[in-house]
């Protein structure tokens, strides 16, 4: 039989319906009702132009030109075009507080609080007792003082903003003394010397990269000294022949000089992480009681809350920060305060924290739990990937991330995917990693040593079925 007789003739450009006709046809009116005339018009024009190209190259069939077929294709394009750019992903990188993935996950209590603040007027800067205008910090100040032992507290947009505000308000046109070993750069271009310059502060570096002694600070103190500053070296560790001056000693020097001591804790924890057998991190409470006058830390690192920069310390210092014009520019919104308040409330019952606070829950997951999960997930994953890859269970180590605990690793479990070399043409691991990123909820692992590692620490049991369900869509 002659193929040319049975195969339908390809469609010609003239067979393509006009934009105007389609826009008046019922399935397209329905799309206009949903997406609006202008977007439907724009995407339909694009779709018709692509069809014209294919008609010219003889690869377009008439079956694709029926109204229902065209409308289905357009509906898919409209849905894709309207999809959020802020997509949920599976974080299997092994880094719990991943800055590029939005750091801490918030508890349900915070979600509810944010939803309430989004949909109803709230007493943000309104004192319900006096009926007068209030201070927005009041929403969380009492809680922060209760949890840290501070006299006063204020909140800004992130910890970089907190440091900028503290330096601008307390040390503009004057000098701040910092150890050379603490002149940090944090990912995302937070460099302490740059922030100092921006604040109009003169940086006085003392000591050497590995060793700084009390005398180094004492010799640097002068008439123009505004602050002594200690920075938690959160994303690296200087080890070996080292010496740093601790907070109590710095406090003695600051007191003699008559200037405050400011500590940027970076992550800063409100609880003793050692209580959960986690690597220790200085707590805000301990830093204040050791003698710091002002302490700053992030809301979305170990605290496990929303992005924010928290400043706690002596009343007159916090008052000076509040009066500075930058405070207004760096202030947080009601959503941040609602979420932060809900998270801080959880800290009042520390014995439930490892269950209720997602960050702590993830950090304290038992290796045995993740091992059982790896055993469960390996077969379906192997099946989805096919015989070109080998999936095995693997002991891994995950990290806290966001600068906290740069060296300490947490024993974890996961899956290792390797490409089998054989006669088949199995795509590379780099290609596989791309395909995982193209899943409806992208799966992000870590590619190293010719292996794609999927650390299961951040895949909680509740998300497992959603994780498994989408592997059928691997393209
Ligand atoms: C993370 C960090 C910062 C920056 O905090 P953000 O909340 O990301 O702005 C500043 N200082 C230290 C020591 C940090 O670890």
Tab-separated table of C-alpha atoms and ligand atoms in Angstrom:
chain	number	residue	atom	x	y	z
A	1	UNK	CA	0.000	0.000	0.000
A	2	UNK	CA	1.196	3.467	-0.841
A	3	UNK	CA	1.917	5.483	2.293
A	4	UNK	CA	1.290	8.768	0.554
A	5	UNK	CA	-2.365	7.824	-0.040
A	6	UNK	CA	-3.157	6.907	3.581
A	7	UNK	CA	-1.114	9.580	5.394
A	8	UNK	CA	-3.095	12.807	5.802
A	9	UNK	CA	-1.660	15.769	3.911
A	10	UNK	CA	0.210	18.193	6.199
A	11	UNK	CA	-1.557	21.441	7.024
A	12	UNK	CA	-0.707	24.591	5.069
A	13	UNK	CA	-0.375	28.080	6.598
A	14	UNK	CA	-3.725	28.972	5.063
A	15	UNK	CA	-5.398	26.223	7.114
A	16	UNK	CA	-4.558	27.974	10.389
A	17	UNK	CA	-7.627	29.762	11.777
A	18	UNK	CA	-7.391	33.517	12.304
A	19	UNK	CA	-6.736	34.999	15.728
A	20	UNK	CA	-9.936	36.966	15.551
A	21	UNK	CA	-12.095	33.963	14.763
A	22	UNK	CA	-10.578	31.926	17.583
A	23	UNK	CA	-11.004	34.679	20.177
A	24	UNK	CA	-14.761	34.540	19.522
A	25	UNK	CA	-15.031	30.746	19.683
A	26	UNK	CA	-16.500	29.320	22.961
A	27	UNK	CA	-13.432	27.453	24.349
A	28	UNK	CA	-11.357	30.622	23.961
A	29	UNK	CA	-14.005	32.833	25.578
A	30	UNK	CA	-13.790	30.562	28.584
A	31	UNK	CA	-10.017	31.137	28.753
A	32	UNK	CA	-10.567	34.908	28.431
A	33	UNK	CA	-12.990	34.665	31.337
A	34	UNK	CA	-10.207	33.165	33.407
A	35	UNK	CA	-6.994	34.862	32.237
A	36	UNK	CA	-8.215	38.115	30.637
A	37	UNK	CA	-8.340	39.181	26.988
A	38	UNK	CA	-4.907	40.687	26.692
A	39	UNK	CA	-2.944	37.683	27.999
A	40	UNK	CA	-5.002	35.201	25.992
A	41	UNK	CA	-4.453	37.372	22.868
A	42	UNK	CA	-0.686	37.578	23.443
A	43	UNK	CA	-0.189	33.867	24.012
A	44	UNK	CA	-2.544	32.841	21.201
A	45	UNK	CA	-0.641	35.102	18.777
A	46	UNK	CA	2.589	33.392	19.856
A	47	UNK	CA	1.010	29.959	19.460
A	48	UNK	CA	-0.276	30.717	15.952
A	49	UNK	CA	3.114	32.076	14.888
A	50	UNK	CA	4.766	28.827	16.003
A	51	UNK	CA	2.157	26.785	14.101
A	52	UNK	CA	2.802	28.866	10.957
A	53	UNK	CA	6.503	28.008	11.166
A	54	UNK	CA	5.686	24.331	11.406
A	55	UNK	CA	3.184	24.552	8.524
A	56	UNK	CA	5.918	26.093	6.363
A	57	UNK	CA	8.264	23.257	7.212
A	58	UNK	CA	5.526	20.699	6.475
A	59	UNK	CA	5.422	19.218	9.967
A	60	UNK	CA	1.972	20.430	11.058
A	61	UNK	CA	-1.026	18.096	10.943
A	62	UNK	CA	-4.588	19.237	10.450
A	63	UNK	CA	-5.665	17.418	13.609
A	64	UNK	CA	-3.725	19.995	15.627
A	65	UNK	CA	-5.803	22.810	14.184
A	66	UNK	CA	-9.229	21.928	15.564
A	67	UNK	CA	-10.599	24.442	18.047
A	68	UNK	CA	-10.508	22.020	21.022
A	69	UNK	CA	-6.893	21.018	20.221
A	70	UNK	CA	-5.788	24.643	19.906
A	71	UNK	CA	-7.616	25.615	23.100
A	72	UNK	CA	-6.042	22.747	25.082
A	73	UNK	CA	-2.577	23.780	23.946
A	74	UNK	CA	-3.280	27.415	24.796
A	75	UNK	CA	-4.645	26.517	28.237
A	76	UNK	CA	-1.419	24.667	29.013
A	77	UNK	CA	0.673	27.635	27.858
A	78	UNK	CA	-1.403	30.036	29.977
A	79	UNK	CA	-1.069	27.837	33.052
A	80	UNK	CA	2.697	27.551	32.568
A	81	UNK	CA	3.004	31.307	32.031
A	82	UNK	CA	1.052	31.998	35.224
A	83	UNK	CA	3.048	29.630	37.405
A	84	UNK	CA	4.828	31.198	40.361
A	85	UNK	CA	8.556	31.782	40.032
A	86	UNK	CA	8.846	31.001	43.733
A	87	UNK	CA	8.508	27.244	43.505
A	88	UNK	CA	8.509	24.750	46.365
A	89	UNK	CA	11.409	22.313	46.002
A	90	UNK	CA	12.701	19.262	47.837
A	91	UNK	CA	15.881	20.262	49.630
A	92	UNK	CA	18.015	17.123	49.553
A	93	UNK	CA	21.269	19.075	49.488
A	94	UNK	CA	22.125	18.150	53.071
A	95	UNK	CA	22.218	21.799	54.137
A	96	UNK	CA	19.334	22.452	56.498
A	97	UNK	CA	19.412	26.264	56.596
A	98	UNK	CA	20.085	26.821	52.898
A	99	UNK	CA	20.216	30.539	52.115
A	100	UNK	CA	19.424	30.010	48.423
A	101	UNK	CA	16.377	27.941	49.373
A	102	UNK	CA	14.937	30.377	51.884
A	103	UNK	CA	16.605	29.150	55.123
A	104	UNK	CA	14.301	28.165	58.019
A	105	UNK	CA	10.936	26.487	57.442
A	106	UNK	CA	8.303	27.895	59.712
A	107	UNK	CA	5.925	26.068	62.031
A	108	UNK	CA	2.212	25.955	61.460
A	109	UNK	CA	1.653	28.397	64.323
A	110	UNK	CA	3.562	31.012	62.320
A	111	UNK	CA	1.654	30.213	59.132
A	112	UNK	CA	-1.647	30.778	60.938
A	113	UNK	CA	-0.406	34.007	62.500
A	114	UNK	CA	0.738	35.336	59.121
A	115	UNK	CA	-2.567	34.378	57.508
A	116	UNK	CA	-4.453	36.289	60.225
A	117	UNK	CA	-2.248	39.347	59.823
A	118	UNK	CA	-2.680	39.217	56.051
A	119	UNK	CA	-6.443	39.215	56.076
A	120	UNK	CA	-7.464	41.373	59.029
A	121	UNK	CA	-6.357	44.752	60.388
A	122	UNK	CA	-4.009	44.158	63.326
A	123	UNK	CA	-2.752	46.102	66.329
A	124	UNK	CA	0.661	46.665	64.750
A	125	UNK	CA	1.368	50.174	65.971
A	126	UNK	CA	-1.678	50.609	68.108
A	127	UNK	CA	-1.813	50.202	71.873
A	128	UNK	CA	-5.161	48.591	72.627
A	129	UNK	CA	-4.984	49.570	76.319
A	130	UNK	CA	-4.389	53.307	75.954
A	131	UNK	CA	-6.029	53.617	72.537
A	132	UNK	CA	-2.958	55.497	71.361
A	133	UNK	CA	-0.346	54.941	68.769
A	134	UNK	CA	2.106	52.198	69.793
A	135	UNK	CA	5.555	50.955	68.870
A	136	UNK	CA	5.712	48.048	66.402
A	137	UNK	CA	8.586	46.409	68.266
A	138	UNK	CA	6.212	45.932	71.201
A	139	UNK	CA	4.731	42.907	69.404
A	140	UNK	CA	7.865	40.870	70.186
A	141	UNK	CA	9.949	42.925	72.594
A	142	UNK	CA	8.636	41.403	75.818
A	143	UNK	CA	9.082	37.880	74.505
A	144	UNK	CA	12.608	38.613	73.305
A	145	UNK	CA	13.515	40.053	76.697
A	146	UNK	CA	11.988	37.091	78.505
A	147	UNK	CA	13.905	34.593	76.355
A	148	UNK	CA	17.268	36.357	76.328
A	149	UNK	CA	17.347	38.238	79.622
A	150	UNK	CA	17.802	41.518	77.737
A	151	UNK	CA	16.449	44.880	78.915
A	152	UNK	CA	15.141	45.878	75.501
A	153	UNK	CA	14.874	44.636	71.916
A	154	UNK	CA	14.197	45.811	68.394
A	155	UNK	CA	13.794	44.066	65.048
A	156	UNK	CA	14.864	44.992	61.518
A	157	UNK	CA	14.823	43.322	58.131
A	158	UNK	CA	17.819	40.977	58.552
A	159	UNK	CA	20.998	40.694	60.564
A	160	UNK	CA	23.038	42.626	57.992
A	161	UNK	CA	20.576	45.490	58.512
A	162	UNK	CA	20.875	45.054	62.277
A	163	UNK	CA	24.654	45.482	62.111
A	164	UNK	CA	24.339	48.463	59.773
A	165	UNK	CA	21.820	50.115	62.084
A	166	UNK	CA	23.870	49.477	65.234
A	167	UNK	CA	27.043	50.898	63.690
A	168	UNK	CA	25.250	53.866	62.124
A	169	UNK	CA	23.432	54.798	65.313
A	170	UNK	CA	26.233	54.178	67.791
A	171	UNK	CA	29.476	54.756	65.923
A	172	UNK	CA	29.063	57.097	62.943
A	173	UNK	CA	32.159	59.254	62.369
A	174	UNK	CA	33.886	57.392	65.170
A	175	UNK	CA	35.933	54.230	65.561
A	176	UNK	CA	34.984	50.597	66.087
A	177	UNK	CA	37.610	48.123	67.246
A	178	UNK	CA	37.416	44.610	65.780
A	179	UNK	CA	39.842	41.697	65.794
A	180	UNK	CA	41.447	40.914	62.422
A	181	UNK	CA	40.390	37.312	62.926
A	182	UNK	CA	36.738	38.366	62.874
A	183	UNK	CA	36.559	40.503	59.721
A	184	UNK	CA	34.123	38.220	58.046
A	185	UNK	CA	32.509	37.906	54.692
A	186	UNK	CA	29.226	35.991	54.724
A	187	UNK	CA	27.695	34.516	51.589
A	188	UNK	CA	25.553	36.968	49.659
A	189	UNK	CA	28.196	39.719	49.929
A	190	UNK	CA	27.901	40.723	53.563
A	191	UNK	CA	31.403	42.003	54.302
A	192	UNK	CA	31.956	43.593	57.632
A	193	UNK	CA	34.451	46.252	56.397
A	194	UNK	CA	31.964	47.315	53.683
A	195	UNK	CA	29.112	47.613	56.187
A	196	UNK	CA	31.380	49.696	58.431
A	197	UNK	CA	32.196	52.059	55.580
A	198	UNK	CA	28.509	52.334	54.722
A	199	UNK	CA	27.759	53.224	58.338
A	200	UNK	CA	30.387	55.960	58.262
A	201	UNK	CA	32.431	54.146	60.871
A	202	UNK	CA	36.194	53.900	60.982
A	203	UNK	CA	37.316	50.313	61.392
A	204	UNK	CA	40.267	49.764	63.704
A	205	UNK	CA	41.628	46.268	63.145
A	206	UNK	CA	43.576	44.777	65.982
A	207	UNK	CA	45.605	41.628	66.466
A	208	UNK	CA	46.476	39.233	63.693
A	209	UNK	CA	44.392	36.780	61.720
A	210	UNK	CA	45.003	33.977	64.178
A	211	UNK	CA	45.780	35.720	67.472
A	212	UNK	CA	44.325	38.707	69.256
A	213	UNK	CA	45.057	39.597	72.892
A	214	UNK	CA	43.483	41.998	75.412
A	215	UNK	CA	46.455	44.350	75.020
A	216	UNK	CA	45.693	44.712	71.308
A	217	UNK	CA	42.284	46.164	72.163
A	218	UNK	CA	43.615	48.236	75.048
A	219	UNK	CA	46.234	49.895	72.862
A	220	UNK	CA	43.664	50.708	70.165
A	221	UNK	CA	41.209	52.394	72.529
A	222	UNK	CA	41.256	56.169	72.192
A	223	UNK	CA	39.182	59.319	72.250
A	224	UNK	CA	37.349	58.462	69.065
A	225	UNK	CA	36.439	54.894	70.069
A	226	UNK	CA	32.683	54.366	69.934
A	227	UNK	CA	32.337	50.601	70.279
A	228	UNK	CA	34.168	47.374	70.807
A	229	UNK	CA	32.763	44.770	68.474
A	230	UNK	CA	32.958	40.995	68.514
A	231	UNK	CA	31.820	39.055	65.476
A	232	UNK	CA	30.982	35.391	65.633
A	233	UNK	CA	33.119	33.802	62.928
A	234	UNK	CA	30.200	31.817	61.715
A	235	UNK	CA	31.310	30.420	58.403
A	236	UNK	CA	34.886	29.427	59.092
A	237	UNK	CA	37.075	28.232	61.873
A	238	UNK	CA	40.530	29.445	62.711
A	239	UNK	CA	42.291	26.576	64.363
A	240	UNK	CA	45.814	25.761	65.465
A	241	UNK	CA	47.898	28.498	67.116
A	242	UNK	CA	45.035	30.832	67.931
A	243	UNK	CA	43.851	33.201	70.578
A	244	UNK	CA	40.751	35.350	70.789
A	245	UNK	CA	39.566	37.597	73.579
A	246	UNK	CA	36.343	36.399	75.166
A	247	UNK	CA	33.294	38.488	76.044
A	248	UNK	CA	33.974	38.930	79.798
A	249	UNK	CA	37.497	40.193	79.076
A	250	UNK	CA	36.248	42.475	76.293
A	251	UNK	CA	33.595	43.810	78.650
A	252	UNK	CA	36.277	44.805	81.169
A	253	UNK	CA	38.183	46.665	78.450
A	254	UNK	CA	35.012	48.315	77.122
A	255	UNK	CA	33.985	49.390	80.597
A	256	UNK	CA	37.367	50.988	81.306
A	257	UNK	CA	37.099	52.793	77.965
A	258	UNK	CA	33.521	53.843	78.707
A	259	UNK	CA	32.129	52.370	75.464
A	260	UNK	CA	29.585	49.596	74.815
A	261	UNK	CA	30.463	46.092	73.645
A	262	UNK	CA	28.492	44.937	70.597
A	263	UNK	CA	28.418	41.253	69.576
A	264	UNK	CA	27.202	40.124	66.163
A	265	UNK	CA	26.291	36.510	66.847
A	266	UNK	CA	25.224	35.705	63.279
A	267	UNK	CA	23.075	32.669	63.854
A	268	UNK	CA	22.729	32.982	67.582
A	269	UNK	CA	20.610	30.431	69.351
A	270	UNK	CA	18.019	31.053	72.044
A	271	UNK	CA	18.529	27.595	73.520
A	272	UNK	CA	21.495	25.445	74.438
A	273	UNK	CA	21.804	23.155	71.405
A	274	UNK	CA	23.933	20.762	73.431
A	275	UNK	CA	20.704	19.780	75.216
A	276	UNK	CA	19.756	18.000	71.979
A	277	UNK	CA	23.260	16.590	71.418
A	278	UNK	CA	23.822	19.138	68.681
A	279	UNK	CA	27.088	21.051	68.262
A	280	UNK	CA	27.109	23.989	70.626
A	281	UNK	CA	26.536	27.531	69.409
A	282	UNK	CA	26.772	30.570	71.713
A	283	UNK	CA	23.321	31.477	73.010
A	284	UNK	CA	22.067	35.038	73.064
A	285	UNK	CA	21.337	34.756	76.772
A	286	UNK	CA	24.871	33.600	77.596
A	287	UNK	CA	26.431	36.324	75.440
A	288	UNK	CA	24.449	39.016	77.232
A	289	UNK	CA	25.125	37.661	80.682
A	290	UNK	CA	28.827	37.331	79.857
A	291	UNK	CA	28.851	41.076	79.361
A	292	UNK	CA	27.806	42.115	75.850
A	293	UNK	CA	25.798	45.359	75.905
A	294	UNK	CA	24.182	44.777	72.532
A	295	UNK	CA	23.754	41.532	70.568
A	296	UNK	CA	22.481	41.014	67.024
A	297	UNK	CA	21.389	37.802	65.294
A	298	UNK	CA	19.311	36.498	62.393
A	299	UNK	CA	15.668	35.477	62.632
A	300	UNK	CA	15.884	32.768	59.984
A	301	UNK	CA	19.027	30.897	60.960
A	302	UNK	CA	19.070	28.695	64.083
A	303	UNK	CA	16.193	30.641	65.609
A	304	UNK	CA	14.025	28.988	62.954
A	305	UNK	CA	11.843	31.998	62.235
A	306	UNK	CA	11.233	34.480	59.425
A	307	UNK	CA	13.967	36.601	57.821
A	308	UNK	CA	14.728	39.306	60.367
A	309	UNK	CA	17.574	40.890	62.270
A	310	UNK	CA	17.092	40.987	66.031
A	311	UNK	CA	18.926	43.405	68.324
A	312	UNK	CA	18.766	42.921	72.077
A	313	UNK	CA	20.582	44.707	74.875
A	314	UNK	CA	20.678	47.727	77.127
A	315	UNK	CA	17.674	50.047	77.112
A	316	UNK	CA	19.543	53.231	76.162
A	317	UNK	CA	21.305	51.529	73.248
A	318	UNK	CA	18.076	50.086	71.841
A	319	UNK	CA	16.458	53.524	72.297
A	320	UNK	CA	19.263	55.094	70.246
A	321	UNK	CA	18.720	52.537	67.475
A	322	UNK	CA	14.973	53.233	67.445
A	323	UNK	CA	15.531	56.962	67.068
A	324	UNK	CA	17.885	56.610	64.094
A	325	UNK	CA	16.313	57.324	60.667
A	326	UNK	CA	17.679	54.052	59.280
A	327	UNK	CA	15.399	52.149	61.672
A	328	UNK	CA	12.424	53.418	59.695
A	329	UNK	CA	14.032	52.369	56.418
A	330	UNK	CA	14.953	48.925	57.725
A	331	UNK	CA	11.810	48.168	59.694
A	332	UNK	CA	9.979	44.875	59.339
A	333	UNK	CA	6.403	44.412	58.211
A	334	UNK	CA	3.488	42.901	60.065
A	335	UNK	CA	3.980	39.494	58.420
A	336	UNK	CA	7.483	39.198	59.823
A	337	UNK	CA	6.378	40.275	63.273
A	338	UNK	CA	3.417	37.889	63.238
A	339	UNK	CA	5.647	34.953	62.276
A	340	UNK	CA	8.416	35.920	64.680
A	341	UNK	CA	6.016	36.257	67.595
A	342	UNK	CA	4.520	32.820	66.917
A	343	UNK	CA	7.982	31.227	66.742
A	344	UNK	CA	9.157	32.941	69.927
A	345	UNK	CA	6.064	31.657	71.733
A	346	UNK	CA	7.231	28.107	70.990
A	347	UNK	CA	10.495	28.785	72.834
A	348	UNK	CA	8.555	29.209	76.072
A	349	UNK	CA	8.128	25.413	76.140
A	350	UNK	CA	11.632	24.233	75.225
A	351	UNK	CA	10.794	20.585	75.976
A	352	UNK	CA	8.432	20.573	72.963
A	353	UNK	CA	10.696	22.600	70.709
A	354	UNK	CA	12.290	19.665	68.862
A	355	UNK	CA	8.810	18.563	67.804
A	356	UNK	CA	7.246	21.945	67.079
A	357	UNK	CA	10.034	23.968	65.501
A	358	UNK	CA	10.848	22.580	62.028
A	359	UNK	CA	14.499	23.721	62.061
A	360	UNK	CA	15.214	21.915	65.312
A	361	UNK	CA	13.112	18.943	64.236
A	362	UNK	CA	15.224	18.551	61.085
A	363	UNK	CA	18.505	19.076	62.905
A	364	UNK	CA	17.650	16.423	65.488
A	365	UNK	CA	16.322	13.718	63.123
A	366	UNK	CA	17.898	10.412	64.074
A	367	UNK	CA	20.243	8.763	61.574
A	368	UNK	CA	18.274	5.515	62.080
A	369	UNK	CA	15.063	7.246	60.954
A	370	UNK	CA	16.742	8.493	57.807
A	371	UNK	CA	18.329	5.101	57.231
A	372	UNK	CA	14.909	3.416	57.337
A	373	UNK	CA	13.689	6.051	54.927
A	374	UNK	CA	16.577	5.375	52.532
A	375	UNK	CA	15.756	1.659	52.613
A	376	UNK	CA	12.123	2.484	51.810
A	377	UNK	CA	12.824	4.961	49.029
A	378	UNK	CA	15.638	3.137	47.221
A	379	UNK	CA	13.540	0.557	45.280
A	380	UNK	CA	10.968	3.008	43.834
A	381	UNK	CA	13.755	5.417	42.893
A	382	UNK	CA	15.772	2.679	41.225
A	383	UNK	CA	12.681	1.672	39.297
A	384	UNK	CA	11.982	5.243	38.174
A	385	UNK	CA	15.566	5.812	37.028
A	386	UNK	CA	15.889	2.533	35.164
A	387	UNK	CA	18.840	0.181	34.765
A	388	UNK	CA	21.270	2.875	33.566
A	389	UNK	CA	21.807	4.111	37.113
A	390	UNK	CA	22.586	2.403	40.402
A	391	UNK	CA	20.811	3.715	43.483
A	392	UNK	CA	22.301	2.761	46.839
A	393	UNK	CA	21.780	3.785	50.440
A	394	UNK	CA	24.578	5.930	51.797
A	395	UNK	CA	25.708	7.267	55.152
A	396	UNK	CA	26.086	11.026	54.698
A	397	UNK	CA	26.789	14.053	56.776
A	398	UNK	CA	24.602	17.079	56.543
A	399	UNK	CA	25.336	20.531	57.845
A	400	UNK	CA	23.397	23.226	59.629
A	401	UNK	CA	24.126	25.865	56.986
A	402	UNK	CA	23.861	29.662	56.919
A	403	UNK	CA	27.151	30.035	58.656
A	404	UNK	CA	26.162	28.179	61.798
A	405	UNK	CA	28.543	25.380	62.730
A	406	UNK	CA	30.785	25.493	59.653
A	407	UNK	CA	32.839	22.507	60.647
A	408	UNK	CA	30.610	20.217	62.656
A	409	UNK	CA	28.713	17.699	60.600
A	410	UNK	CA	25.523	15.877	61.456
A	411	UNK	CA	25.350	12.146	60.798
A	412	UNK	CA	22.704	11.601	58.184
A	413	UNK	CA	21.463	9.095	55.613
A	414	UNK	CA	20.494	9.305	52.008
A	415	UNK	CA	20.720	7.845	48.548
A	416	UNK	CA	23.662	7.795	46.169
A	417	UNK	CA	22.952	7.686	42.445
A	418	UNK	CA	25.744	6.598	40.111
A	419	UNK	CA	25.687	6.154	36.363
A	420	UNK	CA	26.474	2.669	35.155
A	421	UNK	CA	28.823	2.487	32.233
A	422	UNK	CA	27.612	-0.100	29.799
A	423	UNK	CA	26.559	-0.514	26.225
A	424	UNK	CA	23.415	1.616	26.745
A	425	UNK	CA	23.451	5.361	26.270
A	426	UNK	CA	22.565	6.495	29.773
A	427	UNK	CA	22.518	10.295	30.044
A	428	UNK	CA	25.148	11.856	32.318
A	429	UNK	CA	24.564	12.595	35.990
A	430	UNK	CA	24.599	16.303	35.150
A	431	UNK	CA	21.714	15.623	32.797
A	432	UNK	CA	19.938	13.579	35.475
A	433	UNK	CA	20.385	16.406	37.948
A	434	UNK	CA	18.734	18.688	35.368
A	435	UNK	CA	15.819	16.283	34.977
A	436	UNK	CA	15.298	16.236	38.746
A	437	UNK	CA	15.170	20.012	38.656
A	438	UNK	CA	12.453	19.818	35.987
A	439	UNK	CA	10.094	17.733	38.147
A	440	UNK	CA	6.840	19.454	39.206
A	441	UNK	CA	8.413	19.984	42.636
A	442	UNK	CA	12.118	20.083	41.768
A	443	UNK	CA	14.425	17.732	43.659
A	444	UNK	CA	17.763	19.341	44.555
A	445	UNK	CA	20.675	17.118	45.515
A	446	UNK	CA	24.422	17.490	45.502
A	447	UNK	CA	26.633	16.400	42.613
A	448	UNK	CA	30.139	15.362	43.684
A	449	UNK	CA	32.597	12.529	43.117
A	450	UNK	CA	30.657	11.218	40.088
A	451	UNK	CA	27.665	10.691	42.342
A	452	UNK	CA	24.368	12.474	42.803
A	453	UNK	CA	23.764	12.537	46.557
A	454	UNK	CA	20.252	12.908	47.935
A	455	UNK	CA	20.440	13.644	51.673
A	456	UNK	CA	17.137	12.666	53.291
A	457	UNK	CA	17.477	14.831	56.420
A	458	UNK	CA	15.051	17.459	55.096
A	459	UNK	CA	12.523	15.036	53.631
A	460	UNK	CA	10.116	14.460	56.479
A	461	UNK	CA	7.762	11.460	56.454
A	462	UNK	CA	4.774	13.722	55.784
A	463	UNK	CA	6.290	14.748	52.423
A	464	UNK	CA	7.356	11.284	51.344
A	465	UNK	CA	4.297	10.354	49.309
A	466	UNK	CA	4.372	13.657	47.407
A	467	UNK	CA	8.069	13.038	46.781
A	468	UNK	CA	7.453	9.541	45.412
A	469	UNK	CA	4.337	10.373	43.419
A	470	UNK	CA	6.111	12.636	40.984
A	471	UNK	CA	8.868	10.285	39.824
A	472	UNK	CA	6.511	8.930	37.166
A	473	UNK	CA	6.795	12.360	35.563
A	474	UNK	CA	10.582	12.207	35.193
A	475	UNK	CA	11.339	13.176	31.588
B	1	LIG	C1	24.546	35.438	58.659
B	1	LIG	C2	25.344	36.489	59.328
B	1	LIG	C3	25.086	37.849	59.073
B	1	LIG	C4	24.039	38.268	58.102
B	1	LIG	O1	22.768	37.942	58.556
B	1	LIG	P1	21.497	38.010	57.564
B	1	LIG	O2	20.338	37.744	58.439
B	1	LIG	O3	21.736	36.987	56.507
B	1	LIG	O4	21.470	39.389	56.993
B	1	LIG	C5	25.846	38.779	59.744
B	1	LIG	N1	26.813	38.419	60.608
B	1	LIG	C6	27.086	37.119	60.879
B	1	LIG	C7	28.175	36.789	61.847
B	1	LIG	C8	26.352	36.112	60.242
B	1	LIG	O5	26.615	34.819	60.483
